[in-house]
Structure formats: C-alpha cells, structure tokens
mmCIF file of C-alpha atoms in Angstrom:
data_model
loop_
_atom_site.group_PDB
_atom_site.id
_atom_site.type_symbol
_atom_site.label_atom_id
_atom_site.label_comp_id
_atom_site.label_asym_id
_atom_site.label_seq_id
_atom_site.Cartn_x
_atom_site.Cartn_y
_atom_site.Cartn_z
ATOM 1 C CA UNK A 231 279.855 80.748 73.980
ATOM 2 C CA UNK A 232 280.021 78.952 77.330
ATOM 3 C CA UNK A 233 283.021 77.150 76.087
ATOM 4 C CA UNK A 234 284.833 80.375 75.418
ATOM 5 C CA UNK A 235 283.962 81.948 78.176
ATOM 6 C CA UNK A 236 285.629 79.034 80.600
ATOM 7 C CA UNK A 237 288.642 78.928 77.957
ATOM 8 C CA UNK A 238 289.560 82.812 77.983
ATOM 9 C CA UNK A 239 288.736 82.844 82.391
ATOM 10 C CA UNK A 240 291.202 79.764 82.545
ATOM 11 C CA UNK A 241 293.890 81.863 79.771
ATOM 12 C CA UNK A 242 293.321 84.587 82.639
ATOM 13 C CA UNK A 243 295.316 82.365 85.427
ATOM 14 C CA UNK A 244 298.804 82.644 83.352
ATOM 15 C CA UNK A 245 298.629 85.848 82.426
ATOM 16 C CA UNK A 246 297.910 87.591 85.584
ATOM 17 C CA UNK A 247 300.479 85.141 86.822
ATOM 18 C CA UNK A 248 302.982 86.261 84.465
ATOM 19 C CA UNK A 249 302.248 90.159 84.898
ATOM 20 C CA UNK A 250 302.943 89.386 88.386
ATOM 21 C CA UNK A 251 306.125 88.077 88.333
ATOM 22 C CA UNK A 252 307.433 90.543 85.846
ATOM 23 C CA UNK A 253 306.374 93.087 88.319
ATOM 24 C CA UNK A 254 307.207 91.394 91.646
ATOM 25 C CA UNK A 255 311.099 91.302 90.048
ATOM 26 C CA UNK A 256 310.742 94.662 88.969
ATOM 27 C CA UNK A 257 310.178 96.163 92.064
ATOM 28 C CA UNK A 258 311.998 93.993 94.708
ATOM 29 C CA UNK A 259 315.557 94.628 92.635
ATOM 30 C CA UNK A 260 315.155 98.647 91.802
ATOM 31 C CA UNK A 261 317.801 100.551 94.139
ATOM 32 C CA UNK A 262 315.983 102.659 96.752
ATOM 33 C CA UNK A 263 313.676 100.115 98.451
ATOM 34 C CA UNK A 264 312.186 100.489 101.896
ATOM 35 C CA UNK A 265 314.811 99.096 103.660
ATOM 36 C CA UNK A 266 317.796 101.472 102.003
ATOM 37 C CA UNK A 267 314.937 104.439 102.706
ATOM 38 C CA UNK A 268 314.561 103.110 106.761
ATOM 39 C CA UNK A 269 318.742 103.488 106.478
ATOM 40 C CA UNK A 270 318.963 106.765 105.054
ATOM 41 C CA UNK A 271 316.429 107.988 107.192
ATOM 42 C CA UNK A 272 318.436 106.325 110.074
ATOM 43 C CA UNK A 273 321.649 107.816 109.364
ATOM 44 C CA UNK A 274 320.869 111.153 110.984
ATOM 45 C CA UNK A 275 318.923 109.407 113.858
ATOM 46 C CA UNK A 276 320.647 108.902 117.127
ATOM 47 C CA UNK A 277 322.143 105.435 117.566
ATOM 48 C CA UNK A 278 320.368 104.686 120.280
ATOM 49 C CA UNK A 279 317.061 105.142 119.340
ATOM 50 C CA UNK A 280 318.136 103.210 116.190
ATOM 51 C CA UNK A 281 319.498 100.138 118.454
ATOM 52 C CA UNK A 282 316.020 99.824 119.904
ATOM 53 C CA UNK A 283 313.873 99.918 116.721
ATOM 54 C CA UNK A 284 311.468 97.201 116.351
ATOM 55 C CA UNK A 285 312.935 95.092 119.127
ATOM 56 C CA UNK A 286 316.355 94.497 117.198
ATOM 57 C CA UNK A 287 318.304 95.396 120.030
ATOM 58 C CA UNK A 288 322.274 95.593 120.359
ATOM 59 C CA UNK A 289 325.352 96.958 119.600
ATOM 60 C CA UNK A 290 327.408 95.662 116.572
ATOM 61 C CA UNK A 291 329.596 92.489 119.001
ATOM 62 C CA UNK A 292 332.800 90.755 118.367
ATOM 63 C CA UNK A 293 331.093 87.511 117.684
ATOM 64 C CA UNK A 294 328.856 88.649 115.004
ATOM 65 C CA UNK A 295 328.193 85.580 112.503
ATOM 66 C CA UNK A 296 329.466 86.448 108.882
ATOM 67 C CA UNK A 297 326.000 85.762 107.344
ATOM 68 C CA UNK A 298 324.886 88.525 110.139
ATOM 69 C CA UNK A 299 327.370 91.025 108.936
ATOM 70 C CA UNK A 300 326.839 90.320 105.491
ATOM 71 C CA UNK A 301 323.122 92.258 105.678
ATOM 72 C CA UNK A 302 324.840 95.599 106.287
ATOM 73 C CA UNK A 303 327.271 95.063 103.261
ATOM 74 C CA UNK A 304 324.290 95.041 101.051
ATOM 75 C CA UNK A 305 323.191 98.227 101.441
ATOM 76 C CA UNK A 306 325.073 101.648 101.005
ATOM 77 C CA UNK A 307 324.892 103.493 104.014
ATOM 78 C CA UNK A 308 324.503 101.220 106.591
ATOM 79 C CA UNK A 309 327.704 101.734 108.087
ATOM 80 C CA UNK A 310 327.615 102.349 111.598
ATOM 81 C CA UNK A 311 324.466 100.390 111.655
ATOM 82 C CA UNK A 312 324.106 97.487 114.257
ATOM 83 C CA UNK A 313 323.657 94.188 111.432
ATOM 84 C CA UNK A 314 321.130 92.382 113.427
ATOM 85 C CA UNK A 315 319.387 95.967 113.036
ATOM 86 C CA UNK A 316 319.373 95.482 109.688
ATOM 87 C CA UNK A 317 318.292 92.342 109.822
ATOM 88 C CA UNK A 318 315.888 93.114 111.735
ATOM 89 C CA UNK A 319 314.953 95.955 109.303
ATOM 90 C CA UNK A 320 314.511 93.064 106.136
ATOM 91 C CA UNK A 321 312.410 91.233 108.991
ATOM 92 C CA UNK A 322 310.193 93.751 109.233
ATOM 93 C CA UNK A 323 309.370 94.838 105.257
ATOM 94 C CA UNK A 324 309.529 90.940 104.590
ATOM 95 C CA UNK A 325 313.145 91.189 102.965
ATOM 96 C CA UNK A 326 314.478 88.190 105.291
ATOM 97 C CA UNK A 327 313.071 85.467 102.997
ATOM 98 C CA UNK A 328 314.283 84.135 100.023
ATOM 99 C CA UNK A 329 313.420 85.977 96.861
ATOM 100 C CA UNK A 330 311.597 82.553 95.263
ATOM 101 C CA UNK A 331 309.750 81.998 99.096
ATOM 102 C CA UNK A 332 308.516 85.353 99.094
ATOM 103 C CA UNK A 333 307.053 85.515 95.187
ATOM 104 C CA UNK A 334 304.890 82.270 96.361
ATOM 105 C CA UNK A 335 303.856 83.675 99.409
ATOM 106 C CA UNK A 336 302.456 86.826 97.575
ATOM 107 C CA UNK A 337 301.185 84.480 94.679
ATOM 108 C CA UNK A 338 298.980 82.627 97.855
ATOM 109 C CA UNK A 339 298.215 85.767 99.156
ATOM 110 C CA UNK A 340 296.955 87.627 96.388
ATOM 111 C CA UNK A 341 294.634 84.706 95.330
ATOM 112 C CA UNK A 342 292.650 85.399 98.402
ATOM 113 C CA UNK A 343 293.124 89.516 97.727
ATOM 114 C CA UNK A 344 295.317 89.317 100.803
ATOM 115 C CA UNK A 345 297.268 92.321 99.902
ATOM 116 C CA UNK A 346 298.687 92.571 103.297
ATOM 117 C CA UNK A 347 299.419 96.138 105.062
ATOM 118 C CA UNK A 348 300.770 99.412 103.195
ATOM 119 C CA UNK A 349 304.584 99.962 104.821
ATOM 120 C CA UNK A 350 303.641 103.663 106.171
ATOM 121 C CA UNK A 351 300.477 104.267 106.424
ATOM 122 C CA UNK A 352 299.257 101.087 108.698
ATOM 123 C CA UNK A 353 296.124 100.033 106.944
ATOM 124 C CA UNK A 354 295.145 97.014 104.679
ATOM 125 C CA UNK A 355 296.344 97.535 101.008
ATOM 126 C CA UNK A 356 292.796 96.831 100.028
ATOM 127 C CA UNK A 357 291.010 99.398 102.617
ATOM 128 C CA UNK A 358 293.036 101.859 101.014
ATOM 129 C CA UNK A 359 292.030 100.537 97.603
ATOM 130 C CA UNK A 360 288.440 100.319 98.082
ATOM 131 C CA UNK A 361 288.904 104.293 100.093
ATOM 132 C CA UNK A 362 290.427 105.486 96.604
ATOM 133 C CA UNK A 363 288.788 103.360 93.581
ATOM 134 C CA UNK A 364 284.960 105.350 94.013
ATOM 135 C CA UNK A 365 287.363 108.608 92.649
ATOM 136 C CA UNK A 366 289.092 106.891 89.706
ATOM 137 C CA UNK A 367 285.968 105.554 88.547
ATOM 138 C CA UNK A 368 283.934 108.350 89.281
ATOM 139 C CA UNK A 369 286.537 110.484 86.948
ATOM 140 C CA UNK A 370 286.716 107.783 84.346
ATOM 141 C CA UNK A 371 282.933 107.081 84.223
ATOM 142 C CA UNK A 372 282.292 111.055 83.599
ATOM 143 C CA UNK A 373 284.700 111.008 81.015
ATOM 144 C CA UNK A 374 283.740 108.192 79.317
ATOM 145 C CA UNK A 375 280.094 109.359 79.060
ATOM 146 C CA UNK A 376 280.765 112.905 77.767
ATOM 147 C CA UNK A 377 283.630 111.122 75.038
ATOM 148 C CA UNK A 378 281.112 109.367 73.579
ATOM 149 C CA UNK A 379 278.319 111.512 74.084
ATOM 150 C CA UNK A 380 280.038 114.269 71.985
ATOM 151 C CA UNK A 381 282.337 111.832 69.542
ATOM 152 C CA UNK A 382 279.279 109.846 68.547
ATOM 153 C CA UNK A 383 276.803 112.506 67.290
ATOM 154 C CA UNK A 384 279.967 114.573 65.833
ATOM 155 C CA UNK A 385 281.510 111.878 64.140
ATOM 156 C CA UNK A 386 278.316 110.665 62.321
ATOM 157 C CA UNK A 387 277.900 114.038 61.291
ATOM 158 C CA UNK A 388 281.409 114.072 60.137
ATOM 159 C CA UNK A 389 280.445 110.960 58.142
ATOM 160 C CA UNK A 390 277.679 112.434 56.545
ATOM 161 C CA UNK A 391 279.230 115.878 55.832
ATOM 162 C CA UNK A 392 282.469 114.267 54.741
ATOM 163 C CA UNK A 393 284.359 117.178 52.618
ATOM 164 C CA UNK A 394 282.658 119.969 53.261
ATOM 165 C CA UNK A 395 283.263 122.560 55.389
ATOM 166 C CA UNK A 396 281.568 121.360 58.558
ATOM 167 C CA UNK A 397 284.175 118.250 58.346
ATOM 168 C CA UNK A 398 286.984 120.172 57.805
ATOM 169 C CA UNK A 399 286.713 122.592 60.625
ATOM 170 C CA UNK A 400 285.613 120.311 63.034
ATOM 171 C CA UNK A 401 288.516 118.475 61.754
ATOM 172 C CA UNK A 402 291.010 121.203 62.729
ATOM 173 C CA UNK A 403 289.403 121.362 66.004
ATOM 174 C CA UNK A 404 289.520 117.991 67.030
ATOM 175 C CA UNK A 405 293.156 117.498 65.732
ATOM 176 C CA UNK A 406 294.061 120.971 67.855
ATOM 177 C CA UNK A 407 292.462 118.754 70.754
ATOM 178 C CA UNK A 408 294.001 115.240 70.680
ATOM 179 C CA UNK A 409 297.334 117.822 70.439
ATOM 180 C CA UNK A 410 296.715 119.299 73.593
ATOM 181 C CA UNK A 411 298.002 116.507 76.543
ATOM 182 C CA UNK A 412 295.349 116.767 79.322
ATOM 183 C CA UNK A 413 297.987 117.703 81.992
ATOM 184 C CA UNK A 414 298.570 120.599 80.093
ATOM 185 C CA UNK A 415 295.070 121.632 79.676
ATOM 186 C CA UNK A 416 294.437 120.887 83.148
ATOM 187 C CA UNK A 417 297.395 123.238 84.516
ATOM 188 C CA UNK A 418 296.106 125.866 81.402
ATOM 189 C CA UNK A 419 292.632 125.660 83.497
ATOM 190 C CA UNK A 420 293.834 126.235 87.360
ATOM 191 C CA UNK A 421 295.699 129.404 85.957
ATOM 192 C CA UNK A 422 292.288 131.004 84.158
ATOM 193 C CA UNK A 423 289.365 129.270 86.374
ATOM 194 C CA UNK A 424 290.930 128.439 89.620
ATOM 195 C CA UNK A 425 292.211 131.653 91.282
ATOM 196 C CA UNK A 426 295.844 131.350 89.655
ATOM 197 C CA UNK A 427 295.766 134.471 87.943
ATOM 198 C CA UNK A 428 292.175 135.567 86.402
ATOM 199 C CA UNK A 429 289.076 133.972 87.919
ATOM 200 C CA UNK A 430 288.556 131.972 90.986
ATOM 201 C CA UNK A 431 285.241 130.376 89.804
ATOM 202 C CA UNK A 432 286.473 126.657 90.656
ATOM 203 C CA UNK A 433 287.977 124.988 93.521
ATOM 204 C CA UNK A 434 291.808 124.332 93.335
ATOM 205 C CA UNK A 435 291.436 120.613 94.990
ATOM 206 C CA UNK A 436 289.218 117.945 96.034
ATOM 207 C CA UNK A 437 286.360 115.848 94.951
ATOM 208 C CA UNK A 438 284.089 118.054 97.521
ATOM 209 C CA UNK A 439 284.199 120.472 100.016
ATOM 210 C CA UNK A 440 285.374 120.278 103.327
ATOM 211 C CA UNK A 441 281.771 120.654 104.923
ATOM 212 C CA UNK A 442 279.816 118.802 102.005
ATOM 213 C CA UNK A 443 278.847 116.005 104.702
ATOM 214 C CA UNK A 444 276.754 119.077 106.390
ATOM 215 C CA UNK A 445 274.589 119.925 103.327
ATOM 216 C CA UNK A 446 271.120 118.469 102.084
ATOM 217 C CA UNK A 447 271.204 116.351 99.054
ATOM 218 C CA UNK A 448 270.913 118.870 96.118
ATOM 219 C CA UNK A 449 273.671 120.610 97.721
ATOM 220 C CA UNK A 450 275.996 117.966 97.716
ATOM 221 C CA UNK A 451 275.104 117.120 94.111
ATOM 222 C CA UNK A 452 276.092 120.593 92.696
ATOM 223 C CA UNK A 453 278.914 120.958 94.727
ATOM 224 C CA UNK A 454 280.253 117.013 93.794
ATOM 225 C CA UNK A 455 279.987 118.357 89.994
ATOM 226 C CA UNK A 456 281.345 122.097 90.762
ATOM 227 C CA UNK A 457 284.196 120.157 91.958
ATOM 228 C CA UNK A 458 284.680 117.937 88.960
ATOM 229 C CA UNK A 459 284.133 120.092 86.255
ATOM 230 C CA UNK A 460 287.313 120.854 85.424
ATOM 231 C CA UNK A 461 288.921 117.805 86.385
ATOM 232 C CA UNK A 462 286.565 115.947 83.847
ATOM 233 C CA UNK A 463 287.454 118.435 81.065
ATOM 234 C CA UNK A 464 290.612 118.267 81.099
ATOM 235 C CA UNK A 465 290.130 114.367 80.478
ATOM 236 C CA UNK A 466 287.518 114.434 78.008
ATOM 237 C CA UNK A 467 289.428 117.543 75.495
ATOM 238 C CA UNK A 468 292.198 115.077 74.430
ATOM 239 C CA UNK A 469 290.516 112.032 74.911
ATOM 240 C CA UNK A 470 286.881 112.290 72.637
ATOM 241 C CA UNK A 471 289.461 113.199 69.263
ATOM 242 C CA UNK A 472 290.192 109.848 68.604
ATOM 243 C CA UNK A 473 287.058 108.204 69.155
ATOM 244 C CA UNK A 474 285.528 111.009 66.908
ATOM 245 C CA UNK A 475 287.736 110.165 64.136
ATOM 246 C CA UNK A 476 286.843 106.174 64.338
ATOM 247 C CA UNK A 477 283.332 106.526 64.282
ATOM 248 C CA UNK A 478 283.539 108.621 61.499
ATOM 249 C CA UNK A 479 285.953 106.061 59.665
ATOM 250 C CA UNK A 480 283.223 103.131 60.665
ATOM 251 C CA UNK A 481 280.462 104.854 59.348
ATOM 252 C CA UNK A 482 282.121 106.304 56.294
ATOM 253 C CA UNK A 483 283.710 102.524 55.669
ATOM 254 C CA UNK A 484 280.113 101.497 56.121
ATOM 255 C CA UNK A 485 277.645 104.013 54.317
ATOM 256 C CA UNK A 486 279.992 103.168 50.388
ATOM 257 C CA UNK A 487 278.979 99.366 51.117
ATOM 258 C CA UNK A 488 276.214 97.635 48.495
ATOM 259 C CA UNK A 489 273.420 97.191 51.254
ATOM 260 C CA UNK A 490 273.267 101.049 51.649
ATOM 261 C CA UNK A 491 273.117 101.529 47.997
ATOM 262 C CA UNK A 492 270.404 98.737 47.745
ATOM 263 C CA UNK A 493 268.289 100.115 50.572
ATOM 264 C CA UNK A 494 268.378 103.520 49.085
ATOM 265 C CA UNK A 495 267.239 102.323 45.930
ATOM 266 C CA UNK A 496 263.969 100.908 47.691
ATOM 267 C CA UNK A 497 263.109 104.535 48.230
ATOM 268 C CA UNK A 498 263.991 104.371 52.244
ATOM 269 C CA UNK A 499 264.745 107.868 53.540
ATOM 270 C CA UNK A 500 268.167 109.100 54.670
ATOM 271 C CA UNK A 501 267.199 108.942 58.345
ATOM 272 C CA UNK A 502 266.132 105.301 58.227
ATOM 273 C CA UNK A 503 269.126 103.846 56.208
ATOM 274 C CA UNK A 504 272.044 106.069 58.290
ATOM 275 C CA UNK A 505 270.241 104.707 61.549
ATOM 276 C CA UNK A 506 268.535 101.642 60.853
ATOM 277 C CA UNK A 507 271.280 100.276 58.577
ATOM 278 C CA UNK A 508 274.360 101.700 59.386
ATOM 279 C CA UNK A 509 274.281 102.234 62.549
ATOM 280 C CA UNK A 510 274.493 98.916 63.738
ATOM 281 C CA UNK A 511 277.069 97.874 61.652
ATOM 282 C CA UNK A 512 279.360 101.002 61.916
ATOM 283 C CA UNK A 513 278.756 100.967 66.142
ATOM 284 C CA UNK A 514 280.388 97.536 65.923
ATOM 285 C CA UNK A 515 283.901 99.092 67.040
ATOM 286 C CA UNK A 516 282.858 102.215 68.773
ATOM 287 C CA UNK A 517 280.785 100.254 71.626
ATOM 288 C CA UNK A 518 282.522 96.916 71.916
ATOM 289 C CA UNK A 519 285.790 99.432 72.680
ATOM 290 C CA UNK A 520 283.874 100.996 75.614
ATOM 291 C CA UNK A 521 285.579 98.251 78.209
ATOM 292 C CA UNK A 522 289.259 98.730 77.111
ATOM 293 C CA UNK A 523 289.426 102.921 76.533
ATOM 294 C CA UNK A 524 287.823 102.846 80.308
ATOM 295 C CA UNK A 525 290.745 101.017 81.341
ATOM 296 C CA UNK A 526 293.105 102.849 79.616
ATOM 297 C CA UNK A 527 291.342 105.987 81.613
ATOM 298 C CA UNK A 528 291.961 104.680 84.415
ATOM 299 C CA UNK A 529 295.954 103.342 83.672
ATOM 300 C CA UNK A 530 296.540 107.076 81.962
ATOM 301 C CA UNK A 531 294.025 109.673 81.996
ATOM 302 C CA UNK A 532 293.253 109.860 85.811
ATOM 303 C CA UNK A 533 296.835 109.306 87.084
ATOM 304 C CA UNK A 534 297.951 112.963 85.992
ATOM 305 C CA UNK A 535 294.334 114.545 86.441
ATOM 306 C CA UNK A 536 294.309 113.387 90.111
ATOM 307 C CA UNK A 537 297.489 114.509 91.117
ATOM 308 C CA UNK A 538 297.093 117.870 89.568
ATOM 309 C CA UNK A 539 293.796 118.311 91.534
ATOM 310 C CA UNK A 540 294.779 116.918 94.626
ATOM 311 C CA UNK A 541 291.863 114.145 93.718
ATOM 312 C CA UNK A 542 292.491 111.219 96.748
ATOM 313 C CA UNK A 543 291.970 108.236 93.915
ATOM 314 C CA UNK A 544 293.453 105.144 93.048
ATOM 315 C CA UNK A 545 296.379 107.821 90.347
ATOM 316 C CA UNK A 546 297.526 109.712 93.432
ATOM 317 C CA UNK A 547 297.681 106.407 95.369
ATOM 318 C CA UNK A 548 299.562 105.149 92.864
ATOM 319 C CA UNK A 549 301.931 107.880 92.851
ATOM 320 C CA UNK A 550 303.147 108.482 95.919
ATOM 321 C CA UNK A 551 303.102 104.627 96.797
ATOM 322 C CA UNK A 552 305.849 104.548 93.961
ATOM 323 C CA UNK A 553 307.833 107.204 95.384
ATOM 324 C CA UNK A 554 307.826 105.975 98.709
ATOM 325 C CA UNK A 555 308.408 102.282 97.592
ATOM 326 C CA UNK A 556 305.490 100.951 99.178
ATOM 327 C CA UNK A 557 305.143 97.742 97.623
ATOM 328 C CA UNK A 558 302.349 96.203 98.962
ATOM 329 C CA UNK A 559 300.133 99.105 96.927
ATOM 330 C CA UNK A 560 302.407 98.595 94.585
ATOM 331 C CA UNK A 561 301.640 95.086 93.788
ATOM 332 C CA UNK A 562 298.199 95.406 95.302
ATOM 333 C CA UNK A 563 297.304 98.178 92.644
ATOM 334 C CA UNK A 564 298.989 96.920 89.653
ATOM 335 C CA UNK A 565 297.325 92.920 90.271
ATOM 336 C CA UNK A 566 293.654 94.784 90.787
ATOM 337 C CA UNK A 567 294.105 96.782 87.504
ATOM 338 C CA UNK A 568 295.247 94.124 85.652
ATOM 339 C CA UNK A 569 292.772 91.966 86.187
ATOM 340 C CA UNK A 570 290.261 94.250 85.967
ATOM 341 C CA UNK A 571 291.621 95.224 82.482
ATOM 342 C CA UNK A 572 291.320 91.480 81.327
ATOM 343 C CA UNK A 573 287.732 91.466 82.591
ATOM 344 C CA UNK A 574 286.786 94.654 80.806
ATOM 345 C CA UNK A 575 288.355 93.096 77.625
ATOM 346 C CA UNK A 576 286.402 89.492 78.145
ATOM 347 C CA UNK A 577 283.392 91.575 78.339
ATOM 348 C CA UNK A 578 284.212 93.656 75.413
ATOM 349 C CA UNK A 579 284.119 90.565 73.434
ATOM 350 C CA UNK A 580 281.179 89.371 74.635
ATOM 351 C CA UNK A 581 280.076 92.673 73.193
ATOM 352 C CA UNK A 582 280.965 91.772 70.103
ATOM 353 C CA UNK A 583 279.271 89.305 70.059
ATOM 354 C CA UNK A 584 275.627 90.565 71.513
ATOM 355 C CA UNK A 585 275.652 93.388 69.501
ATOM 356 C CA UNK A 586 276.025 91.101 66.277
ATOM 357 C CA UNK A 587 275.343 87.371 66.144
ATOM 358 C CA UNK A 588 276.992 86.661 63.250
ATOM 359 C CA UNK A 589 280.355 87.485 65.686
ATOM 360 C CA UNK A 590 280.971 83.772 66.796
ATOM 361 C CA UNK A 591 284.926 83.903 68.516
ATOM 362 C CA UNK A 592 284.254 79.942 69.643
ATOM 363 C CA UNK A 593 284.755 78.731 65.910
ATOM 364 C CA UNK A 594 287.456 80.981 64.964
ATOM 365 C CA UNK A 595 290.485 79.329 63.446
ATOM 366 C CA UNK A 596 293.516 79.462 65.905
#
C-alpha cells in the first residue's frame, strides 16, 4: 500500500501542474481582463487624475519609444490614454512580464500557497479563502449527511421491496426529484418560505443573523440551522436521487449472488443475511464514493445555493471573482479545489481498500 500511496502523491505533481497551465492560459488570454476593466473604467475619469495613477505619471510625449506606444495599441479603448500609463497599468496587475516568466513565477508561488493579493479587495487570496471555505463545507457536509442518511435506508428498502408498490412510488418520487435542478427548488422555496409571497418563516440571506455573536450558545445553534435549512434542502432534493438509485442497484446486484442463496439455506434470518452479508459487499460503492460526490458538492451544488442565499462561501467567491477578473482567486480557488479533489479521490481509494481487503490497487495490471 505504501508503494501506492508514494506513486499516486508523486502522479499528483503533473496533474495539478497540468490543470494549472490549462487554466493559467485560459484566463490570462479571455478579452475583458483587469487591465481592459482599469481602461474602461478610466475612460470617463478625468485625465488628470488618470495621469497620476499609481505613480505612472505624464502626458503622452513626442519621444515616446515604439515598444512604449505599442501597450496602448493592445487594448481597445485606450485611446487618449498616456502609454507609460498603461504600462504602468500591466505593472501593476503583473501584465509587464512575459507570459512564460509569469506562469513560473505563479508555479513557485503556488507551491508555497503564495496566492498573492486579490486585485480589489486588498487582502491575501488565501485569507479570503480560509474567511469563505468554513461555508462551503459547512453546506456540503450537511448535505452530504442527510443524502446518505435518507438514500441509504430508502434504497435498501427499495432493494428489498423491488416491484412492488413501495418501489415504484418511491421511484416516481425520487425521479420527480433528481428532475428538479436545486436552483430551481431553491428560488421555488424563497417565494413560499421566505417572505416572497406566502410565509416569511425563513431568513432571505446569510449563514446567521446579524446579532448571532450576542447570543448564548443554544441560541446560536438554532439560529445557525434556522438559517440553513433551506439552503441545505435545496441541495439535498436533487442530489440524494442518484445515490438512492445506486445503492439500490448494489444491493439488488448483490442479494441474486450464490453466497446469499447459500446463507439462506443455513436457516440465517433475513435481518442477518441483508446486513451481515450484503451489506458489506453492496456498501462497497456507496461509501468509497463519499470523497468524490463531496467534491462535486462543492464544484456544483454550493456555487448556485450560495449565491441564491447570499451565503459568503468559497461559490459566491468564486463568482464574483470571475466577473470581476480577479485572477489571483481565480487561480488561487481553482489550484485549492483541485487538489483537494485529488486528495478526496486518493482517500476514496484507500477506502476501497479498508473497507475490503481483498481490494489490493498495488498489484493491479497497468
């Protein structure tokens, strides 16, 4: 195991490297970056207070160098604007450095989690990160619980009631579910529960109240989970369907095989043989996928949940760090989840192999 272990941490180096780069050339070449915004914003400003901006100085002279005047030609815009402005502008974002120079500088940088400074709000990429990743995982660990505390029990039962009418129903129900996108349920849920139209039994935003830091402990408790009720069911309605359905496939796949049949012959009861046979075997799946659907709740599930409730995690982040091309959360957010999604998936195989020894992955043929 040890020798797996080191082999799939080592396979870990390329691959984030590789995710990197694909996402450092995205988002240095999309149109719109911060140094077109700084020029649009500009445009309207008066010239002199854009002359003196960040020490760049000057009006536009005679002797200009070519290379100088050759900044302002790459952006739209920018006419009008002094080009040692502009330069002074690329200085300032970290545009002034070859595109190849400034890949291996954040490559050195991001080895050490030096994710440098967000472009507009003037704090550390990774203060901001460690201020908004309690939410995310607060939402995804709530969700994850309650998925597979409801898909487990219902899709055993499933298994055992397979075609009757308890199946089929809660077969109709839990398609009607995964059909329902939890955006849509959440929005469906602000309108009844949150003072849109009917009843205003929920807050509208927030992961707590504005005074919570003024009540005693049981307070803050009930009013952390008042607050996240409905963001947490509008995750879990689309997202325990599918896991239903698979443990109910695992243990159905499970309960026709010959060691079920023999242990029922030896006169062992129904209760022993579903959950001291079966169980094992048909959790297999179910648990050792625990590490990767968490990730995927917090690449998918929480991105749309938090900006619907005005939730300050790492989705909202995300978000607006996008639309304002802020690249250093940007990068910062998109290196921390991906290597926190390969992790989650070492560890799921390591699952795999603790919850059944016969798993070995280190003689596997490749």
């Amino acid at each position: 195991m040890l020798a797996y272990l080191v082999r799939r941490l080592l396979l870990m180096i390329p691959t984030i490297f590789g995710i990197m780069a694909v996402s450092f050339a995205i988002v240095q070449f999309v149109p719109g970056g911060p140094v077109e915004r700084a020029i649009a914003q500009l445009q309207g400003a008066d010239q002199s207070s854009t002359a003196g901006f960040g020490g760049g100085g000057g009006q536009i002279g005679a002797g200009g160098s070519q290379a100088v005047g050759d900044i302002a030609s790459r952006y739209r815009g920018s006419q009008g604007l002094d080009p040692k402005f502009i330069h002074e502008l690329e200085k300032q974002y970290g545009f002034d450095k070859p595109v190849l120079e400034r890949f291996l500088i954040l490559v050195r940088d991001y080895a050490t989690f030096n994710f440098g400074k967000s472009y507009y709000r003037d704090t550390p990429v990774l203060t901001l990160i460690g201020e908004k990743l309690p939410v995310s995982i607060s939402l995804g660990m709530w969700m994850t619980f309650l998925s597979y505390a409801i898909s487990i029990p219902l899709g055993i039962r499933k298994a055992v009631k397979d075609g009757t009418a308890f199946d089929v129903w809660s077969s109709a129900i839990v398609i009607v579910c995964s059909a329902i996108p939890g955006y849509l349920f959440a929005n469906l849920l602000i309108v009844l529960l949150c003072g849109g139209r009917y009843l205003e039994w929920f807050p509208l935003r927030g992961l707590v109240s504005d005074n919570w830091h003024d009540m005693d402990g049981l307070h803050r408790v009930l009013d952390y989970l008042w607050h996240i009720t409905l963001p947490v069911t509008a995750m879990v309605i689309g997202g325990f369907a599918s896991l239903t359905m698979l443990t109910k496939n695992s243990f159905l796949d499970e309960i026709n095989k010959q060691y079920v049949l023999t242990a029922r012959a030896k006169g062992l009861s129904e209760h022993r043989v579903l959950y001291g046979h079966i169980f094992r075997n048909a959790m297999l799946i179910v648990i050792a996928g625990f590490p990767s659907a968490f990730v995927g709740i917090l690449f998918t599930s929480s991105l749309l949940i938090e900006i619907i409730f005005s939730l300050d995690g790492m989705g909202l982040l995300g978000f607006e760090s996008v639309i304002q091309r802020d690249y250093p959360i940007v990068l910062g957010t998109v290196y921390l989840y991906s290597l926190l999604g390969l992790v989650l998936n070492l560890i799921g195989d390591l699952t795999y192999m603790f919850t059944d020894p016969r798993i070995d992955f280190e003689t596997r043929e490749t």
